[in-house]
Short mmCIF file of C-alpha atoms and ligand atoms in Angstrom, two decimals:
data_model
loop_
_atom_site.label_atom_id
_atom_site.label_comp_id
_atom_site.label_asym_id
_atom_site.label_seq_id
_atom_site.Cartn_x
_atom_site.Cartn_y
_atom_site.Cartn_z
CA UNK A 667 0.00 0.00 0.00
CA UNK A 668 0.67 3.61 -0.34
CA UNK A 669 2.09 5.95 2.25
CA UNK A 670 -0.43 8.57 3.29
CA UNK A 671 -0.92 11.43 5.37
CA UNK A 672 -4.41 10.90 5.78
CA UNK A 673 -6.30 8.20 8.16
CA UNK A 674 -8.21 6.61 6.12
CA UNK A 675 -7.73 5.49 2.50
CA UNK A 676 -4.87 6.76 0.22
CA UNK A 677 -6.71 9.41 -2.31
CA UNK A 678 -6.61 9.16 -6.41
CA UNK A 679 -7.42 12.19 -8.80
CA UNK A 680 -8.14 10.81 -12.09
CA UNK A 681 -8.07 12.82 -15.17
CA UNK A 682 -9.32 11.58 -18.11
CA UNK A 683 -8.93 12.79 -22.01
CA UNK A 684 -10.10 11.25 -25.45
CA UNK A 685 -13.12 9.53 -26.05
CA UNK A 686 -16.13 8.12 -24.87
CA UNK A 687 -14.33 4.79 -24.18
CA UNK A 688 -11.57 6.34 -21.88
CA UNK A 689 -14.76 7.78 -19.95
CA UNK A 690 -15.81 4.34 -19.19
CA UNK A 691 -12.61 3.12 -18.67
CA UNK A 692 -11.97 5.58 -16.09
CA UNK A 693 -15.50 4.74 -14.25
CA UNK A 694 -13.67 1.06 -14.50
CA UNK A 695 -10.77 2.07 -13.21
CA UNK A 696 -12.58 3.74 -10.35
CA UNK A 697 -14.78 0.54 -9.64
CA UNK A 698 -11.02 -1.25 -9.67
CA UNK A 699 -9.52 1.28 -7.13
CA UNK A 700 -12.36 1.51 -5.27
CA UNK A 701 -12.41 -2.58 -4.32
CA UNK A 702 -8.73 -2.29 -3.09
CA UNK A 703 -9.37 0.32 -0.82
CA UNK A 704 -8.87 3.60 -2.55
CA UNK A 705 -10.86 6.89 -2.47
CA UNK A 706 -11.44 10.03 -4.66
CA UNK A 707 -9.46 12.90 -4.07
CA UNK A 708 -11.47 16.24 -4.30
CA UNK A 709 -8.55 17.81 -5.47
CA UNK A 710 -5.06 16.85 -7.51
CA UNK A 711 -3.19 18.58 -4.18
CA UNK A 712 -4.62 16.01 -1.84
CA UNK A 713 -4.11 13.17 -3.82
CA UNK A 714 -1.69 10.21 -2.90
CA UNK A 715 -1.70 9.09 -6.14
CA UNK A 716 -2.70 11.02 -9.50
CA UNK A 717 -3.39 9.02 -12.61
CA UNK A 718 -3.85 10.70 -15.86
CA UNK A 719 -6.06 8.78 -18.71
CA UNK A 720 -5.23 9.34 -22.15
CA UNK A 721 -5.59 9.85 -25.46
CA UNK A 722 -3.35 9.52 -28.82
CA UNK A 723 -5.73 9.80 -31.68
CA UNK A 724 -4.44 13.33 -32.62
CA UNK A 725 -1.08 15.55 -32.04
CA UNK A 726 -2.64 17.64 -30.54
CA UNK A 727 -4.31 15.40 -27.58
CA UNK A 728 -1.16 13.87 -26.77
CA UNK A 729 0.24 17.78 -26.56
CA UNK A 730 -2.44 18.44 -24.33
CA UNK A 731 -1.11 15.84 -21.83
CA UNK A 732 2.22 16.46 -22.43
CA UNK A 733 1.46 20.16 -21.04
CA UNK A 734 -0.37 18.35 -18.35
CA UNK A 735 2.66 16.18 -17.15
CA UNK A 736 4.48 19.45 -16.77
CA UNK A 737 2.67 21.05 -14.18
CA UNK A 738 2.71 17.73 -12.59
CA UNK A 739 6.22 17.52 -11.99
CA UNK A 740 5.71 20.77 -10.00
CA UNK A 741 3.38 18.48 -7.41
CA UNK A 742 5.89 15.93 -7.46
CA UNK A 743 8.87 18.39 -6.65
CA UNK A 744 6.58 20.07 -4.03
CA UNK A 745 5.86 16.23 -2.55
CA UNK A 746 7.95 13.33 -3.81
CA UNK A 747 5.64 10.52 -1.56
CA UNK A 748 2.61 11.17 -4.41
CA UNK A 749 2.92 8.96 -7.35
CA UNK A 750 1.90 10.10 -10.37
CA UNK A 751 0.34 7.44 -13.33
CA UNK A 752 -0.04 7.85 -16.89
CA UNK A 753 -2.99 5.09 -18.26
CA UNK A 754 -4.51 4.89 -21.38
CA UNK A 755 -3.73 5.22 -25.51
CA UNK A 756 -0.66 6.89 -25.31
CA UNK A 757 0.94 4.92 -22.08
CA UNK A 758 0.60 2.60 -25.14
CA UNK A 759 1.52 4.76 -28.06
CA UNK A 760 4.85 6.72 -27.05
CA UNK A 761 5.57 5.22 -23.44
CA UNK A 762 9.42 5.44 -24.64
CA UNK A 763 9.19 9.10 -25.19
CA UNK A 764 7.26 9.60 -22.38
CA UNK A 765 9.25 8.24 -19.70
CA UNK A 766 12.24 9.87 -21.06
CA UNK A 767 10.42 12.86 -20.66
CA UNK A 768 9.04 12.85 -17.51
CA UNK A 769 11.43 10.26 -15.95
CA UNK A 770 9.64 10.77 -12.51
CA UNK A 771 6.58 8.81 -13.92
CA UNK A 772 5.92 6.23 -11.00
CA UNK A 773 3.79 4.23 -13.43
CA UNK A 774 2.55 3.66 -16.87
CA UNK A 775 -0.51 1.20 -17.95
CA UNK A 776 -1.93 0.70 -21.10
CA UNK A 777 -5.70 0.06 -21.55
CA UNK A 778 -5.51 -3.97 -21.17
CA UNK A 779 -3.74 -4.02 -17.23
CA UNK A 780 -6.32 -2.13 -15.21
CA UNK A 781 -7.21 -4.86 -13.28
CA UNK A 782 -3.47 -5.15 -12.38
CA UNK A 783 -3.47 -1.34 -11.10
CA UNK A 784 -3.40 -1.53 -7.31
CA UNK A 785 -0.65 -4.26 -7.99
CA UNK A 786 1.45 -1.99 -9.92
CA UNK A 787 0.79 1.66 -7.76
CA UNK A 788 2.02 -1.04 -4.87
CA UNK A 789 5.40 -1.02 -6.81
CA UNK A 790 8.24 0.87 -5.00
CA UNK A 791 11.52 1.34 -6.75
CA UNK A 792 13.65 4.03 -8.59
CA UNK A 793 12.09 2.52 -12.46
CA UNK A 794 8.11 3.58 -12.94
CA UNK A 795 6.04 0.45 -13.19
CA UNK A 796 5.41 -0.51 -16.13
CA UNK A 797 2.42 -2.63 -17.90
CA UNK A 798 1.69 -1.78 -21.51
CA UNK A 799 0.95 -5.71 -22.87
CA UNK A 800 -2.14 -6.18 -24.86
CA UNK A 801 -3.91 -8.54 -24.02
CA UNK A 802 -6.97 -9.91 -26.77
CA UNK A 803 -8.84 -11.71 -23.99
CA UNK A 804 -9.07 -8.89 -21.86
CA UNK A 805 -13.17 -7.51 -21.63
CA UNK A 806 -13.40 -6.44 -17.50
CA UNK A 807 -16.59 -8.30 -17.93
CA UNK A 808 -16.76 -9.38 -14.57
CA UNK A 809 -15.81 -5.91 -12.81
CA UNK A 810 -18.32 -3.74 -12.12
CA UNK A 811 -17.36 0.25 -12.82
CA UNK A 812 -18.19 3.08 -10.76
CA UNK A 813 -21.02 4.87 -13.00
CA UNK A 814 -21.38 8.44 -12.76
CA UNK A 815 -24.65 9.51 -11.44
CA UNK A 816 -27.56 10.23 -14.05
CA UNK A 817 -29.81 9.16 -16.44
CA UNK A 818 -28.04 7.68 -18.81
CA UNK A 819 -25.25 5.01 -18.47
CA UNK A 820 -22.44 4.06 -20.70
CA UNK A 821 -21.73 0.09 -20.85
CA UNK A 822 -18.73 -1.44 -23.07
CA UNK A 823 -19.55 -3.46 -25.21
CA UNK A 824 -16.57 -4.20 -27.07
CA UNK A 825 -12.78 -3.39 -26.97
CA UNK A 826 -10.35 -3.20 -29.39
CA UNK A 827 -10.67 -2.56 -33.01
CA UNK A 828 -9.33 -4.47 -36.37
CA UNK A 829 -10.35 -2.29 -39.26
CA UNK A 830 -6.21 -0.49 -39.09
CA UNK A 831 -7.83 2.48 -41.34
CA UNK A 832 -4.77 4.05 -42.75
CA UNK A 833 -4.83 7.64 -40.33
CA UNK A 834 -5.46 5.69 -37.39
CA UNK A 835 -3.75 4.38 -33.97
CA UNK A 836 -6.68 3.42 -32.20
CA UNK A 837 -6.09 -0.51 -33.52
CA UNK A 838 -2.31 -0.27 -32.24
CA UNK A 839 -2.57 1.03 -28.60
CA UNK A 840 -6.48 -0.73 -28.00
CA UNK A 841 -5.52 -3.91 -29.70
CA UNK A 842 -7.13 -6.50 -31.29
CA UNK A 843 -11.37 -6.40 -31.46
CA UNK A 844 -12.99 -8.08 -28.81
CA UNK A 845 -16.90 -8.09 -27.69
CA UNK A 846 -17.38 -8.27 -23.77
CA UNK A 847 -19.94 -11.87 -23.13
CA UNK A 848 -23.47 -10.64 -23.54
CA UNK A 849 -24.35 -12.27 -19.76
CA UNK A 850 -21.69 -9.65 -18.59
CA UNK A 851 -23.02 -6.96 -20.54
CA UNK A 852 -27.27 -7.58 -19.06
CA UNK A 853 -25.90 -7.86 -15.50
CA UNK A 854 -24.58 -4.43 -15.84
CA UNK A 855 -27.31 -3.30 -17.48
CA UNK A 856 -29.81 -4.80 -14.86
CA UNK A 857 -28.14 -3.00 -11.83
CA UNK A 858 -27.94 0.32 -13.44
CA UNK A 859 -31.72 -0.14 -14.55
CA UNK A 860 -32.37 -0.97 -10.87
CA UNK A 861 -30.54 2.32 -10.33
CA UNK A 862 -32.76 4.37 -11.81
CA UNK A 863 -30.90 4.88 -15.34
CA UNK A 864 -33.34 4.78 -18.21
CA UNK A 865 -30.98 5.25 -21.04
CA UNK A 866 -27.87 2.90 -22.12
CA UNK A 867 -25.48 3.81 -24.33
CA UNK A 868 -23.15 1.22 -25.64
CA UNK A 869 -19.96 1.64 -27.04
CA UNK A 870 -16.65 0.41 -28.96
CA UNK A 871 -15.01 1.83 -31.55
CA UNK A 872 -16.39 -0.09 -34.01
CA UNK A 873 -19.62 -1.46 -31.44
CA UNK A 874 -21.66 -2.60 -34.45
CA UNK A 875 -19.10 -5.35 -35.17
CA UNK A 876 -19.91 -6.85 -31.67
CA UNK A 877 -19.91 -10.75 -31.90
CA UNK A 878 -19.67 -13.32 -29.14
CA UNK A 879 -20.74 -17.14 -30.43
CA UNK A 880 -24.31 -16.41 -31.89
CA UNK A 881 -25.03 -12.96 -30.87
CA UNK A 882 -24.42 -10.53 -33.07
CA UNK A 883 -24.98 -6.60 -32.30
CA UNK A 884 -28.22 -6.66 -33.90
CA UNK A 885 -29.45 -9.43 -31.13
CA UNK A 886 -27.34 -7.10 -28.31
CA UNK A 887 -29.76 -4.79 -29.00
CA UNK A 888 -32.84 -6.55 -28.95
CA UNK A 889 -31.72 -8.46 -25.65
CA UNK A 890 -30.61 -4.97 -23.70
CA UNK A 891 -34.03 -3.53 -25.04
CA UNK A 892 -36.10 -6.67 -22.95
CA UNK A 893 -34.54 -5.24 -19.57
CA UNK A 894 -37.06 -3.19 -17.61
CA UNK A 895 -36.72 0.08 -17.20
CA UNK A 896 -34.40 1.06 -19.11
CA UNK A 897 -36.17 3.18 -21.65
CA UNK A 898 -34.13 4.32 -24.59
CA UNK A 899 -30.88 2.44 -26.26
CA UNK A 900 -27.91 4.46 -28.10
CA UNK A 901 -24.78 3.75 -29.69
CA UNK A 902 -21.43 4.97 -30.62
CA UNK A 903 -19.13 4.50 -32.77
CA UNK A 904 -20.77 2.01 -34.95
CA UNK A 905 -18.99 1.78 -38.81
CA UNK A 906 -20.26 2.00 -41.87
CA UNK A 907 -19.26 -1.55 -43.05
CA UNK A 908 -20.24 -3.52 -40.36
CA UNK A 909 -24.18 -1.66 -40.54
CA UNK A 910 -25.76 -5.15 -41.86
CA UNK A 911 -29.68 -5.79 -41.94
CA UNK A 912 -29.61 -7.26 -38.84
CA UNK A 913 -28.34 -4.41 -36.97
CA UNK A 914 -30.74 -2.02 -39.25
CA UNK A 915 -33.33 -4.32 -38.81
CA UNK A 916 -33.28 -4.26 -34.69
CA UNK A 917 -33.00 -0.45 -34.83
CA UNK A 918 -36.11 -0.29 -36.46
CA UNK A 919 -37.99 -3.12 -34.98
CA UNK A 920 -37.10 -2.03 -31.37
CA UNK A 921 -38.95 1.48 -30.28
CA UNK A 922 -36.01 2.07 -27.18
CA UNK A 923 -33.33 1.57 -29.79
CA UNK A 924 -33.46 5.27 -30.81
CA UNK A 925 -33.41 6.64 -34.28
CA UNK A 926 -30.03 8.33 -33.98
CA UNK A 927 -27.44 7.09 -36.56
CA UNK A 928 -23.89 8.19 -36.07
CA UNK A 929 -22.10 7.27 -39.24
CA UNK A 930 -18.48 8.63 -39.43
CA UNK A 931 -17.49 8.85 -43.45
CA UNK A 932 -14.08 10.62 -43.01
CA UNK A 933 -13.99 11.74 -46.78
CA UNK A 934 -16.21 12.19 -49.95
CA UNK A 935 -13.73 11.23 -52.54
CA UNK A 936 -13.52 7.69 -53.55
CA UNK A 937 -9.74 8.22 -54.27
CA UNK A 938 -8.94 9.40 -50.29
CA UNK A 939 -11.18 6.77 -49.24
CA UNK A 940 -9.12 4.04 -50.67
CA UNK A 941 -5.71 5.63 -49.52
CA UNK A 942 -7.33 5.63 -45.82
CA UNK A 943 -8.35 2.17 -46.02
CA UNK A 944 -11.91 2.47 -44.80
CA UNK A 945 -13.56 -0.53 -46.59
CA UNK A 946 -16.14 1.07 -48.10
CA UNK A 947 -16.60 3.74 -51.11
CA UNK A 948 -18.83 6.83 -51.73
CA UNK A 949 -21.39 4.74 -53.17
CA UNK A 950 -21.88 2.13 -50.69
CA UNK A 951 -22.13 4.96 -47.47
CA UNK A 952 -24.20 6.76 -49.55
CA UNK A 953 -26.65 3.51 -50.46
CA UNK A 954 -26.25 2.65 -46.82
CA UNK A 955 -27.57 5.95 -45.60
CA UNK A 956 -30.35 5.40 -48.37
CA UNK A 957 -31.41 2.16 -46.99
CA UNK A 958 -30.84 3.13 -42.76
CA UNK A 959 -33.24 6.51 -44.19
CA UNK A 960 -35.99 4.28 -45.72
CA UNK A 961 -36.21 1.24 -42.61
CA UNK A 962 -36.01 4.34 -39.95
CA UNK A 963 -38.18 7.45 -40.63
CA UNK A 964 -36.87 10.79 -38.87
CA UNK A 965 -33.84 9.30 -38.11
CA UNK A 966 -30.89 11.79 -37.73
CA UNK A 967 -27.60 11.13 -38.78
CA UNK A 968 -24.04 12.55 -37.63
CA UNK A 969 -20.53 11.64 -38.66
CA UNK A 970 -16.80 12.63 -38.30
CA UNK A 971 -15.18 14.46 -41.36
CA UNK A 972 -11.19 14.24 -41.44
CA UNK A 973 -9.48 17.26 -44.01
CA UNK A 974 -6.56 17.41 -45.46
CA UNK A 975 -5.66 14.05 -45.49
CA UNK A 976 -1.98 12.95 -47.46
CA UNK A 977 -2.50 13.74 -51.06
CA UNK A 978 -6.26 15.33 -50.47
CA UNK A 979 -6.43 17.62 -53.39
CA UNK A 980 -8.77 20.18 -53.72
CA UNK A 981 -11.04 18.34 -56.01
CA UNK A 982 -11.39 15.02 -53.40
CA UNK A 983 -12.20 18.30 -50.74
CA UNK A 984 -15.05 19.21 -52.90
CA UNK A 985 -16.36 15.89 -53.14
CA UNK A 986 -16.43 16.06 -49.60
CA UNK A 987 -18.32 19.06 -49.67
CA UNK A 988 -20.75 17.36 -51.68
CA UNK A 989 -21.47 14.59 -49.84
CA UNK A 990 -22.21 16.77 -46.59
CA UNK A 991 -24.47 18.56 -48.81
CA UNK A 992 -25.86 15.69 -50.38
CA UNK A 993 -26.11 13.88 -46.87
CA UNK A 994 -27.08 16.58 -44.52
CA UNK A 995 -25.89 15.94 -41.13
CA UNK A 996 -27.47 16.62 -38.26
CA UNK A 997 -24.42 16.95 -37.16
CA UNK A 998 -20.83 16.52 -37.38
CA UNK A 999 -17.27 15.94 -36.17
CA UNK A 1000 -14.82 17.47 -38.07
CA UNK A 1001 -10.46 17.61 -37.60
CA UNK A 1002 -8.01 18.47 -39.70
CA UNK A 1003 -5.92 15.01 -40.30
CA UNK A 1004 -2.61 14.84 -37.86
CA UNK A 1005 0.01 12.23 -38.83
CA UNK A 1006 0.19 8.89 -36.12
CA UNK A 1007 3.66 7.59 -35.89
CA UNK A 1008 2.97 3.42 -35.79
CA UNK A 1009 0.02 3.85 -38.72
CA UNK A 1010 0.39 2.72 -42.08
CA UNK A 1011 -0.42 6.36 -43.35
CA UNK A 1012 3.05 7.36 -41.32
CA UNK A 1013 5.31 6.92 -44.11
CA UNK A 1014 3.02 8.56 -46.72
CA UNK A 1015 3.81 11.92 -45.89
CA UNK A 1016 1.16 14.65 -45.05
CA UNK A 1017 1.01 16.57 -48.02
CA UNK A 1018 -1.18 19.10 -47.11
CA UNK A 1019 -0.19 22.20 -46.00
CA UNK A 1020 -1.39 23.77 -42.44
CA UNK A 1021 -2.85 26.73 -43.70
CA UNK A 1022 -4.48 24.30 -46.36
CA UNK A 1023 -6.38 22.46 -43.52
CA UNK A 1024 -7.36 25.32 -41.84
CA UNK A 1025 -9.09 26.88 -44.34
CA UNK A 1026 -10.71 23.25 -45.22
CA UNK A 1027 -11.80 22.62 -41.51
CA UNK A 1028 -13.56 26.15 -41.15
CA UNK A 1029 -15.33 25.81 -44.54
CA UNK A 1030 -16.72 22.26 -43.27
CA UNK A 1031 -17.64 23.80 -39.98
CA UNK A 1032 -19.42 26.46 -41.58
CA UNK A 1033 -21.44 24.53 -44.13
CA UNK A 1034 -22.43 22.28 -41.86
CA UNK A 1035 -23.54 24.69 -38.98
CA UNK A 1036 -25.84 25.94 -41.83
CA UNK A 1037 -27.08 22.28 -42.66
CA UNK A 1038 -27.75 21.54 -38.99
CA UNK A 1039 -29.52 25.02 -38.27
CA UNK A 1040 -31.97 24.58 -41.17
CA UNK A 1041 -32.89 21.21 -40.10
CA UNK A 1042 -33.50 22.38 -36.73
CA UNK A 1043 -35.29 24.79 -37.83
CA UNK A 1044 -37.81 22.82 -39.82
CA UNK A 1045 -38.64 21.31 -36.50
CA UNK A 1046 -40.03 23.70 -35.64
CA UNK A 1047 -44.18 23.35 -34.61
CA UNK A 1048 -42.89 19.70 -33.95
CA UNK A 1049 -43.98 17.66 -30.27
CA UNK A 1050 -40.78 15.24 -29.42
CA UNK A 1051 -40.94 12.98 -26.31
CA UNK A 1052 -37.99 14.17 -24.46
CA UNK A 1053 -35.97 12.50 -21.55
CA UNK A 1054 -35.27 15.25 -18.73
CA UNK A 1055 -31.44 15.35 -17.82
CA UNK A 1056 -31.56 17.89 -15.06
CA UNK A 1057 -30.90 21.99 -15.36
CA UNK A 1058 -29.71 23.79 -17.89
CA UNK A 1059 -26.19 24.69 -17.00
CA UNK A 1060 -27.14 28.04 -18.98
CA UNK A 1061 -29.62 29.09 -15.75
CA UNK A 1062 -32.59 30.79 -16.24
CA UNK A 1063 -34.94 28.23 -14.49
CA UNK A 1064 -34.28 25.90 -17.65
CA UNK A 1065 -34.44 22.38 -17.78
CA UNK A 1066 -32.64 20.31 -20.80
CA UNK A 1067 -32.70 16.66 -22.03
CA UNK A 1068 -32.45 14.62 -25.01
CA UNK A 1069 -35.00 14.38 -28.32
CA UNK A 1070 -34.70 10.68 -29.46
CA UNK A 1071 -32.71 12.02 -32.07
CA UNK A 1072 -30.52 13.01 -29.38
CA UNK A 1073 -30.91 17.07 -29.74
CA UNK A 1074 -30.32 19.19 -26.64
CA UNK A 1075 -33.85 20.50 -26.05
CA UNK A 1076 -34.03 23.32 -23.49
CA UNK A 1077 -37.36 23.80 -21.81
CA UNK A 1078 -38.74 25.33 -18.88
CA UNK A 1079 -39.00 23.34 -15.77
CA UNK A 1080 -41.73 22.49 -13.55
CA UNK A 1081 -42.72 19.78 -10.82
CA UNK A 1082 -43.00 17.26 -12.76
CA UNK A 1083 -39.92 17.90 -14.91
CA UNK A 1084 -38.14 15.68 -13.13
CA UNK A 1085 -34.14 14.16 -14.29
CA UNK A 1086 -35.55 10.80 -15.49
CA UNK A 1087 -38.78 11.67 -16.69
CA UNK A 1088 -40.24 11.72 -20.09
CA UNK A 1089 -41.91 15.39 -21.03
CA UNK A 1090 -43.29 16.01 -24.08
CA UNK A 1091 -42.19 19.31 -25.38
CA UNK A 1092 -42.99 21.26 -28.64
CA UNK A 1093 -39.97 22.98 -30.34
CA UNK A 1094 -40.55 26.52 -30.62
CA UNK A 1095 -37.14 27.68 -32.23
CA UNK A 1096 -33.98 26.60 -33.06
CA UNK A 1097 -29.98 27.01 -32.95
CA UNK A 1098 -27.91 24.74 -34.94
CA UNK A 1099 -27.31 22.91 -31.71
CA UNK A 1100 -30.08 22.88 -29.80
CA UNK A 1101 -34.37 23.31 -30.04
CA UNK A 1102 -35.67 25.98 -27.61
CA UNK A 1103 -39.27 24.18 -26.58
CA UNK A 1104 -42.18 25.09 -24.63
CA UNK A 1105 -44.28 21.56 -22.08
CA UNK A 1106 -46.96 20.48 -23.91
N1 SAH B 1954 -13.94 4.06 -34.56
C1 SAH B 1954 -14.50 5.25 -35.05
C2 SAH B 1954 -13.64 6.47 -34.86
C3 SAH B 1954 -12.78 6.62 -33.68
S1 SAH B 1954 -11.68 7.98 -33.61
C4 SAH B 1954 -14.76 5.08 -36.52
O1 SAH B 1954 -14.10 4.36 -37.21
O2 SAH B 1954 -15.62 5.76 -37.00
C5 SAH B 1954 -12.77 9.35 -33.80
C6 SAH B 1954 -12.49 10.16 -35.00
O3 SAH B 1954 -11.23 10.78 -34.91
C7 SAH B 1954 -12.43 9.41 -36.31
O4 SAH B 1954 -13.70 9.09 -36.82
C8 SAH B 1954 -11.67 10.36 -37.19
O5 SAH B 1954 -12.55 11.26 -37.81
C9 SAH B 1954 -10.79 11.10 -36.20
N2 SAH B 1954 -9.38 10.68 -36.34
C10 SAH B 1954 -8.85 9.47 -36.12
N3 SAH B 1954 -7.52 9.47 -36.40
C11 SAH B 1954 -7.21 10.73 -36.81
C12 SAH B 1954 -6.01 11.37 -37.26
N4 SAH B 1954 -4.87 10.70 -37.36
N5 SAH B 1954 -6.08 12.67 -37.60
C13 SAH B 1954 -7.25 13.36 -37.53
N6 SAH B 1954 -8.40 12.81 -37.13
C14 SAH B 1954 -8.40 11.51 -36.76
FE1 SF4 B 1955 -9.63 3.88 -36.03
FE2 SF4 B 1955 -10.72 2.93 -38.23
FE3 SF4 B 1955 -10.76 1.49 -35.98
FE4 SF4 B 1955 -12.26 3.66 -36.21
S1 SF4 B 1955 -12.47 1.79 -37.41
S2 SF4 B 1955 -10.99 3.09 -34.47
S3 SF4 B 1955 -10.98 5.00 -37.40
S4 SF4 B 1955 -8.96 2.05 -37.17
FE1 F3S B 1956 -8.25 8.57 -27.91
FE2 F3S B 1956 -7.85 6.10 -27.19
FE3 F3S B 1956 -10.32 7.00 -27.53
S1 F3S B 1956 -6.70 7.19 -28.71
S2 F3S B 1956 -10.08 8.55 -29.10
S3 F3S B 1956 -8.89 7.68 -26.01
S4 F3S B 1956 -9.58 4.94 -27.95
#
């Protein structure tokens, strides 16, 4: 165990960055720390131990931490006994670079030894401890995360990811695609049903290529739809080619599965496509978002635009102008492409310039603020059943929530406006990101 100054139990500050996935994984790590006799800090100054969960997807994340670890090594001058962790995608990634930059580092665990945690912050010796194996049985099936308080809940339901798109290090510091036992994944969903949650959000980087034996993630659906209570089913990041019938099929078979599609395309030219090795061309997304439209009516769709990929010309940025156009988003995510030492688009090059992807980025962002205010706005006049979050953090005696197309609706609260009720509200105007509504 750790030294403390305290009485009780040693404190931990986690910090997490990146994704939806390192979220969970840090409400796992919590559930993990919590068993062996650790609490949470309120503060990085009280903490024995400080643990820092991160991300690698982009430069710039990784420069984020980097900054991070620097006032860090302030604390640790100030008080040598704290230990200081670095978990996650880039303990992974760069842990070379990283230990020879903050050489003070008392640990470093990638995102398959969590379970080995207390085991390795028990470690006391002049080298950090150091666990960064992958391991492609590893699901934390059987360990229960601390969930964050709310209505809705986020539940893994797969690790890993095999697809190695070209830009990408997600398949090199996650490792290889695995799908969490579906008896593992109801338990989970039971409890937080029996703690009030109503809404379940399911994830892995690619979630829609869930297997395990027969179930596929069109049956995952269907099974965490029977559970009681829970009320409304989402899903992130599914990908374009693994979006079979099946999984369209239980989408729109099953009212809680919710018609929110978020479909990440990257690029509209066929050519960049290829050369990021997404397994799919223009024309199949763009039948696939024909066929999702036509099973599940109002459905809204989002994605994730990269620009300025290697060799992206300004002809294959047009196309991807196009296809937002052609597509209209509800809403997307859009970055300008940073190069990922390890990938297989590493020794390509980045040919375009930064000044090139600026200019790129802010024309996406602009066109498709304009997409996503117009269809707000056409929503207007329009009831929605909406699932009450708590207050607006914008004041005013607001309350906000969820459409099921999962857009923010503001509206004004009363008693029975209540964080896990269902109001119905009619949208009265409209931003690009959220519907101003009145109670019906
Ligand atoms: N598994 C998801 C995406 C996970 S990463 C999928 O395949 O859709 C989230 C987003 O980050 C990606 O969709 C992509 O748009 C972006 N991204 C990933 N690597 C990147 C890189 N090297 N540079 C810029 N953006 C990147
Ligand atoms: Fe990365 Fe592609 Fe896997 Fe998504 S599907 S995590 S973009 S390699
Ligand atoms: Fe980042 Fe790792 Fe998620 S690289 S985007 S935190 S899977």
């Amino acid at each position: 165990m750790i030294d403390n100054p305290h009485n009780g139990a040693p404190l931990v500050w986690l910090e997490t960055y990146g994704c939806q996935m390192n979220i969970a994984d840090s409400q796992l790590i919590t559930g993990v720390l919590r068993r062996a006799g650790y609490d949470l800090a309120p503060r990085p100054e009280d903490a024995d131990v400080v643990l820092l969960n991160t991300c690698a997807i982009r430069e710039h994340a990784e420069e984020r931490v980097l900054g991070r670890l620097g006032n860090l090594a302030q604390l640790k001058q100030a008080r040598p006994g704290v230990k200081i962790g670095l978990l996650g995608c880039m303990a992974q990634h760069n842990r070379a670079a990283l230990i020879a930059k903050a050489p003070w580092l008392d640990l470093v665990a990638g995102p398959d030894t969590y379970r080995r945690l207390p085991e390795l912050l028990g470690h006391d010796g002049f080298d950090p401890a150091v666990d960064v194996r992958l391991n492609r049985a590893e699901t934390y099936g059987d360990l229960a995360p601390a969930h964050a308080d709310g209505v809705r809940a986020y539940v893994t339901a797969m690790r890993g990811c095999d697809k190695f798109c070209a830009f990408c290090v997600v398949p090199y510091v996650r490792g290889r695609e695995r799908s969490v036992p579906p008896a593992d994944i109801l338990r989970e969903v039971v409890e937080l049903a029996a703690q009030g949650v109503k809404e379940i959000v399911l994830l892995g980087q690619t979630v829609n290529a869930y297997r395990c034996g027969a179930t596929g993630f069109g049956a995952l659906l269907r099974m965490v739809a029977a559970v009681n209570g829970i009320e409304r089913i989402r899903f992130t990041s599914p990908h374009p080619a693994d979006m079979t019938a099946e999984v369209i099929e239980a989408m729109a078979a099953e009212p809680k599965v919710q018609p929110h599609l978020h479909l990440p395309v990257q690029s509209g030219s066929e050519r960049i496509l290829a050369a990021m090795e997404r397994g799919y061309t223009v024309g199949e997304y763009l039948e696939l978002v024909a066929r999702v439209r036509a099973a599940i009516p109002g459905v809204a769709l989002s994605t994730d635009i990269i620009v300025g990929f290697h060799g992206e010309a300004e002809s294959d940025f047009r196309a991807t102008i196009d296809l937002i156009r052609g597509v209209g988003y509800d809403a997307a995510f859009t970055f300008k492409y940073s190069v990922r030492e390890n990938t297989r688009a590493f020794r390509l090059g980045d040919s375009v310039s930064e000044a090139d992807k600026t200019r790129r980025l802010e024309e996406v962002i602009a066109l498709q603020e304009s997409i996503a205010r117009a269809r707000n706005r056409a929503l207007v006049g329009y009831e929605y059943p909406v699932l009450v979050e708590g207050p607006a953090r914008r004041g005013g005696g607001q309350m906000t929530g969820k459409t099921p197309q999962f857009k923010t609706a503001f509206f004004p609260a009363n008693d029975t406006v209540v964080p896990g009720a269902t109001v119905a509200v009619r949208v009265a105007s409209a931003t690009s990101h959220s519907l101003l509504c009145t109670l019906i």
